[in-house]
Amino acid sequence: MTEIELSEQQWLRIVAQLPPLLQVRARSSPKSYRRFIEAVLQVVAAEMPWKKLKTRSGSWRTVYVRFIRWADDDIWDRVAQALRPDNRLAAALELRVADHRRARLRRGAREARAHGDGRTDPQAPRPAPAIDEVGASRASQLVSDDPIHRQKP
């Protein structure tokens, strides 16, 4: 498996597409950011599992977690746009990001069904229980704790 090495022209196009704060960081420590992006592109180009990643940019899990954060913040869409002249690499990146987003939605829907609260976004807070539910459960707890209302064995 060959490592992906971005050309200087590709790297400059990618940096120009990043959000302002990431542009500053990528320019101040280009080796770190370039290695990270190259590692992600290696995974997507080879269509390999994250655990198979052997890279100079840290553990596979570190790269994967950062990939997820960037996917959730739509940063990979910008990177794919910068890579557009290389349609194969851009398409592979877009496909992996789309797979991540579909998996996130499925996981959120599964959790919503398990919780029975109708959430589809796993990051969304659980809705507060209705006042009647809270009041009823609290009232039944108070009654069961009350020695007068406690049933005798």
mmCIF file of C-alpha atoms in Angstrom:
data_model
loop_
_atom_site.group_PDB
_atom_site.id
_atom_site.type_symbol
_atom_site.label_atom_id
_atom_site.label_comp_id
_atom_site.label_asym_id
_atom_site.label_seq_id
_atom_site.Cartn_x
_atom_site.Cartn_y
_atom_site.Cartn_z
ATOM 1 C CA MET A 1 0.000 0.000 0.000
ATOM 2 C CA THR A 2 1.479 3.293 -1.090
ATOM 3 C CA GLU A 3 1.195 6.468 0.889
ATOM 4 C CA ILE A 4 -0.489 9.473 -0.661
ATOM 5 C CA GLU A 5 1.772 12.480 -1.064
ATOM 6 C CA LEU A 6 0.127 15.745 -1.964
ATOM 7 C CA SER A 7 1.856 17.975 -4.463
ATOM 8 C CA GLU A 8 2.678 21.488 -3.335
ATOM 9 C CA GLN A 9 -0.059 22.804 -5.613
ATOM 10 C CA GLN A 10 -2.661 20.431 -4.095
ATOM 11 C CA TRP A 11 -1.570 21.346 -0.577
ATOM 12 C CA LEU A 12 -1.877 25.092 -1.256
ATOM 13 C CA ARG A 13 -5.362 24.613 -2.767
ATOM 14 C CA ILE A 14 -6.455 22.602 0.288
ATOM 15 C CA VAL A 15 -5.113 25.162 2.770
ATOM 16 C CA ALA A 16 -6.888 27.947 0.870
ATOM 17 C CA GLN A 17 -10.215 26.076 1.250
ATOM 18 C CA LEU A 18 -9.932 25.463 5.006
ATOM 19 C CA PRO A 19 -11.845 27.629 7.496
ATOM 20 C CA PRO A 20 -9.782 30.646 8.667
ATOM 21 C CA LEU A 21 -8.673 29.180 12.005
ATOM 22 C CA LEU A 22 -7.560 25.926 10.375
ATOM 23 C CA GLN A 23 -5.743 27.890 7.672
ATOM 24 C CA VAL A 24 -3.671 29.596 10.341
ATOM 25 C CA ARG A 25 -2.949 26.292 12.076
ATOM 26 C CA ALA A 26 -2.113 24.513 8.813
ATOM 27 C CA ARG A 27 0.293 27.283 7.864
ATOM 28 C CA SER A 28 1.942 27.354 11.298
ATOM 29 C CA SER A 29 2.452 23.565 11.477
ATOM 30 C CA PRO A 30 2.162 22.342 7.882
ATOM 31 C CA LYS A 31 3.850 18.970 8.445
ATOM 32 C CA SER A 32 1.292 17.867 11.016
ATOM 33 C CA TYR A 33 -1.761 18.923 9.020
ATOM 34 C CA ARG A 34 -0.366 17.697 5.720
ATOM 35 C CA ARG A 35 0.446 14.275 7.186
ATOM 36 C CA PHE A 36 -3.052 14.035 8.664
ATOM 37 C CA ILE A 37 -4.763 14.882 5.375
ATOM 38 C CA GLU A 38 -2.464 12.528 3.460
ATOM 39 C CA ALA A 39 -3.253 9.732 5.934
ATOM 40 C CA VAL A 40 -7.000 10.239 5.455
ATOM 41 C CA LEU A 41 -6.568 10.320 1.680
ATOM 42 C CA GLN A 42 -4.565 7.095 1.888
ATOM 43 C CA VAL A 43 -7.452 5.389 3.700
ATOM 44 C CA VAL A 44 -10.084 6.646 1.277
ATOM 45 C CA ALA A 45 -8.041 5.995 -1.872
ATOM 46 C CA ALA A 46 -7.241 2.414 -0.856
ATOM 47 C CA GLU A 47 -10.752 1.854 0.565
ATOM 48 C CA MET A 48 -9.146 0.319 3.609
ATOM 49 C CA PRO A 49 -10.328 0.040 7.209
ATOM 50 C CA TRP A 50 -8.984 2.685 9.557
ATOM 51 C CA LYS A 51 -7.249 0.074 11.724
ATOM 52 C CA LYS A 52 -4.969 -0.875 8.822
ATOM 53 C CA LEU A 53 -3.542 2.648 8.630
ATOM 54 C CA LYS A 54 0.188 2.786 9.262
ATOM 55 C CA THR A 55 1.285 6.388 9.204
ATOM 56 C CA ARG A 56 3.718 8.975 10.467
ATOM 57 C CA SER A 57 0.831 11.142 11.666
ATOM 58 C CA GLY A 58 -0.026 9.159 14.773
ATOM 59 C CA SER A 59 -2.239 6.236 15.598
ATOM 60 C CA TRP A 60 -5.065 5.209 13.299
ATOM 61 C CA ARG A 61 -7.561 6.131 16.012
ATOM 62 C CA THR A 62 -6.240 9.689 16.287
ATOM 63 C CA VAL A 63 -6.578 10.128 12.538
ATOM 64 C CA TYR A 64 -10.046 8.554 12.571
ATOM 65 C CA VAL A 65 -11.374 10.748 15.408
ATOM 66 C CA ARG A 66 -10.058 13.859 13.703
ATOM 67 C CA PHE A 67 -11.606 12.675 10.411
ATOM 68 C CA ILE A 68 -14.987 12.395 12.166
ATOM 69 C CA ARG A 69 -14.701 15.890 13.625
ATOM 70 C CA TRP A 70 -13.835 17.356 10.237
ATOM 71 C CA ALA A 71 -16.672 15.402 8.596
ATOM 72 C CA ASP A 72 -19.165 16.693 11.154
ATOM 73 C CA ASP A 73 -17.916 20.252 10.533
ATOM 74 C CA ASP A 74 -18.143 19.848 6.711
ATOM 75 C CA ILE A 75 -14.419 20.508 6.304
ATOM 76 C CA TRP A 76 -13.925 17.465 4.066
ATOM 77 C CA ASP A 77 -16.380 18.971 1.572
ATOM 78 C CA ARG A 78 -13.967 21.890 1.224
ATOM 79 C CA VAL A 79 -10.978 19.572 0.886
ATOM 80 C CA ALA A 80 -12.777 17.552 -1.812
ATOM 81 C CA GLN A 81 -13.502 20.790 -3.659
ATOM 82 C CA ALA A 82 -9.801 21.671 -3.540
ATOM 83 C CA LEU A 83 -8.946 18.188 -4.848
ATOM 84 C CA ARG A 84 -11.515 18.430 -7.654
ATOM 85 C CA PRO A 85 -8.904 18.392 -10.462
ATOM 86 C CA ASP A 86 -8.089 14.862 -9.216
ATOM 87 C CA ASN A 87 -11.631 13.525 -9.493
ATOM 88 C CA ARG A 88 -10.688 10.024 -8.354
ATOM 89 C CA LEU A 89 -9.302 11.189 -5.027
ATOM 90 C CA ALA A 90 -12.080 13.769 -4.480
ATOM 91 C CA ALA A 91 -14.772 11.174 -5.272
ATOM 92 C CA ALA A 92 -13.213 8.634 -2.880
ATOM 93 C CA LEU A 93 -13.127 11.254 -0.116
ATOM 94 C CA GLU A 94 -16.737 12.295 -0.729
ATOM 95 C CA LEU A 95 -17.824 8.646 -0.668
ATOM 96 C CA ARG A 96 -16.110 7.976 2.695
ATOM 97 C CA VAL A 97 -17.607 11.125 4.214
ATOM 98 C CA ALA A 98 -21.074 10.175 2.915
ATOM 99 C CA ASP A 99 -20.652 6.685 4.425
ATOM 100 C CA HIS A 100 -19.773 8.270 7.768
ATOM 101 C CA ARG A 101 -22.812 10.542 7.658
ATOM 102 C CA ARG A 102 -25.170 7.676 6.762
ATOM 103 C CA ALA A 103 -23.766 5.569 9.599
ATOM 104 C CA ARG A 104 -24.212 8.487 12.011
ATOM 105 C CA LEU A 105 -27.859 8.897 10.958
ATOM 106 C CA ARG A 106 -28.540 5.151 11.271
ATOM 107 C CA ARG A 107 -26.942 5.085 14.704
ATOM 108 C CA GLY A 108 -29.009 8.102 15.766
ATOM 109 C CA ALA A 109 -32.235 6.530 14.497
ATOM 110 C CA ARG A 110 -31.410 3.264 16.280
ATOM 111 C CA GLU A 111 -30.765 5.129 19.532
ATOM 112 C CA ALA A 112 -33.993 7.076 19.127
ATOM 113 C CA ARG A 113 -35.945 3.843 18.735
ATOM 114 C CA ALA A 114 -34.203 2.406 21.782
ATOM 115 C CA HIS A 115 -35.013 5.500 23.841
ATOM 116 C CA GLY A 116 -38.450 5.919 22.310
ATOM 117 C CA ASP A 117 -38.048 9.687 22.129
ATOM 118 C CA GLY A 118 -38.060 10.235 18.364
ATOM 119 C CA ARG A 119 -34.554 11.739 18.158
ATOM 120 C CA THR A 120 -32.831 11.304 14.811
ATOM 121 C CA ASP A 121 -29.722 13.305 15.660
ATOM 122 C CA PRO A 122 -27.542 11.422 18.169
ATOM 123 C CA GLN A 123 -26.052 14.743 19.332
ATOM 124 C CA ALA A 124 -29.466 16.214 20.143
ATOM 125 C CA PRO A 125 -30.376 16.310 23.822
ATOM 126 C CA ARG A 126 -33.078 13.979 25.049
ATOM 127 C CA PRO A 127 -36.378 15.748 25.434
ATOM 128 C CA ALA A 128 -37.449 16.504 28.975
ATOM 129 C CA PRO A 129 -40.180 14.217 30.294
ATOM 130 C CA ALA A 130 -43.649 15.668 30.446
ATOM 131 C CA ILE A 131 -44.626 17.242 33.752
ATOM 132 C CA ASP A 132 -47.333 14.643 34.239
ATOM 133 C CA GLU A 133 -44.786 11.833 33.900
ATOM 134 C CA VAL A 134 -42.413 13.465 36.375
ATOM 135 C CA GLY A 135 -45.189 14.323 38.797
ATOM 136 C CA ALA A 136 -46.758 10.869 38.599
ATOM 137 C CA SER A 137 -43.496 9.034 39.099
ATOM 138 C CA ARG A 138 -42.463 11.336 41.952
ATOM 139 C CA ALA A 139 -45.878 11.012 43.594
ATOM 140 C CA SER A 140 -45.788 7.221 43.403
ATOM 141 C CA GLN A 141 -42.296 7.244 44.888
ATOM 142 C CA LEU A 142 -43.445 9.468 47.764
ATOM 143 C CA VAL A 143 -46.431 7.243 48.459
ATOM 144 C CA SER A 144 -44.313 4.075 48.441
ATOM 145 C CA ASP A 145 -41.817 5.704 50.851
ATOM 146 C CA ASP A 146 -44.554 6.833 53.219
ATOM 147 C CA PRO A 147 -44.906 4.324 56.106
ATOM 148 C CA ILE A 148 -48.659 4.967 56.360
ATOM 149 C CA HIS A 149 -49.294 4.079 52.724
ATOM 150 C CA ARG A 150 -46.806 1.236 52.580
ATOM 151 C CA GLN A 151 -48.484 -2.118 52.213
ATOM 152 C CA LYS A 152 -47.969 -4.550 55.019
ATOM 153 C CA PRO A 153 -46.385 -7.904 54.141
#
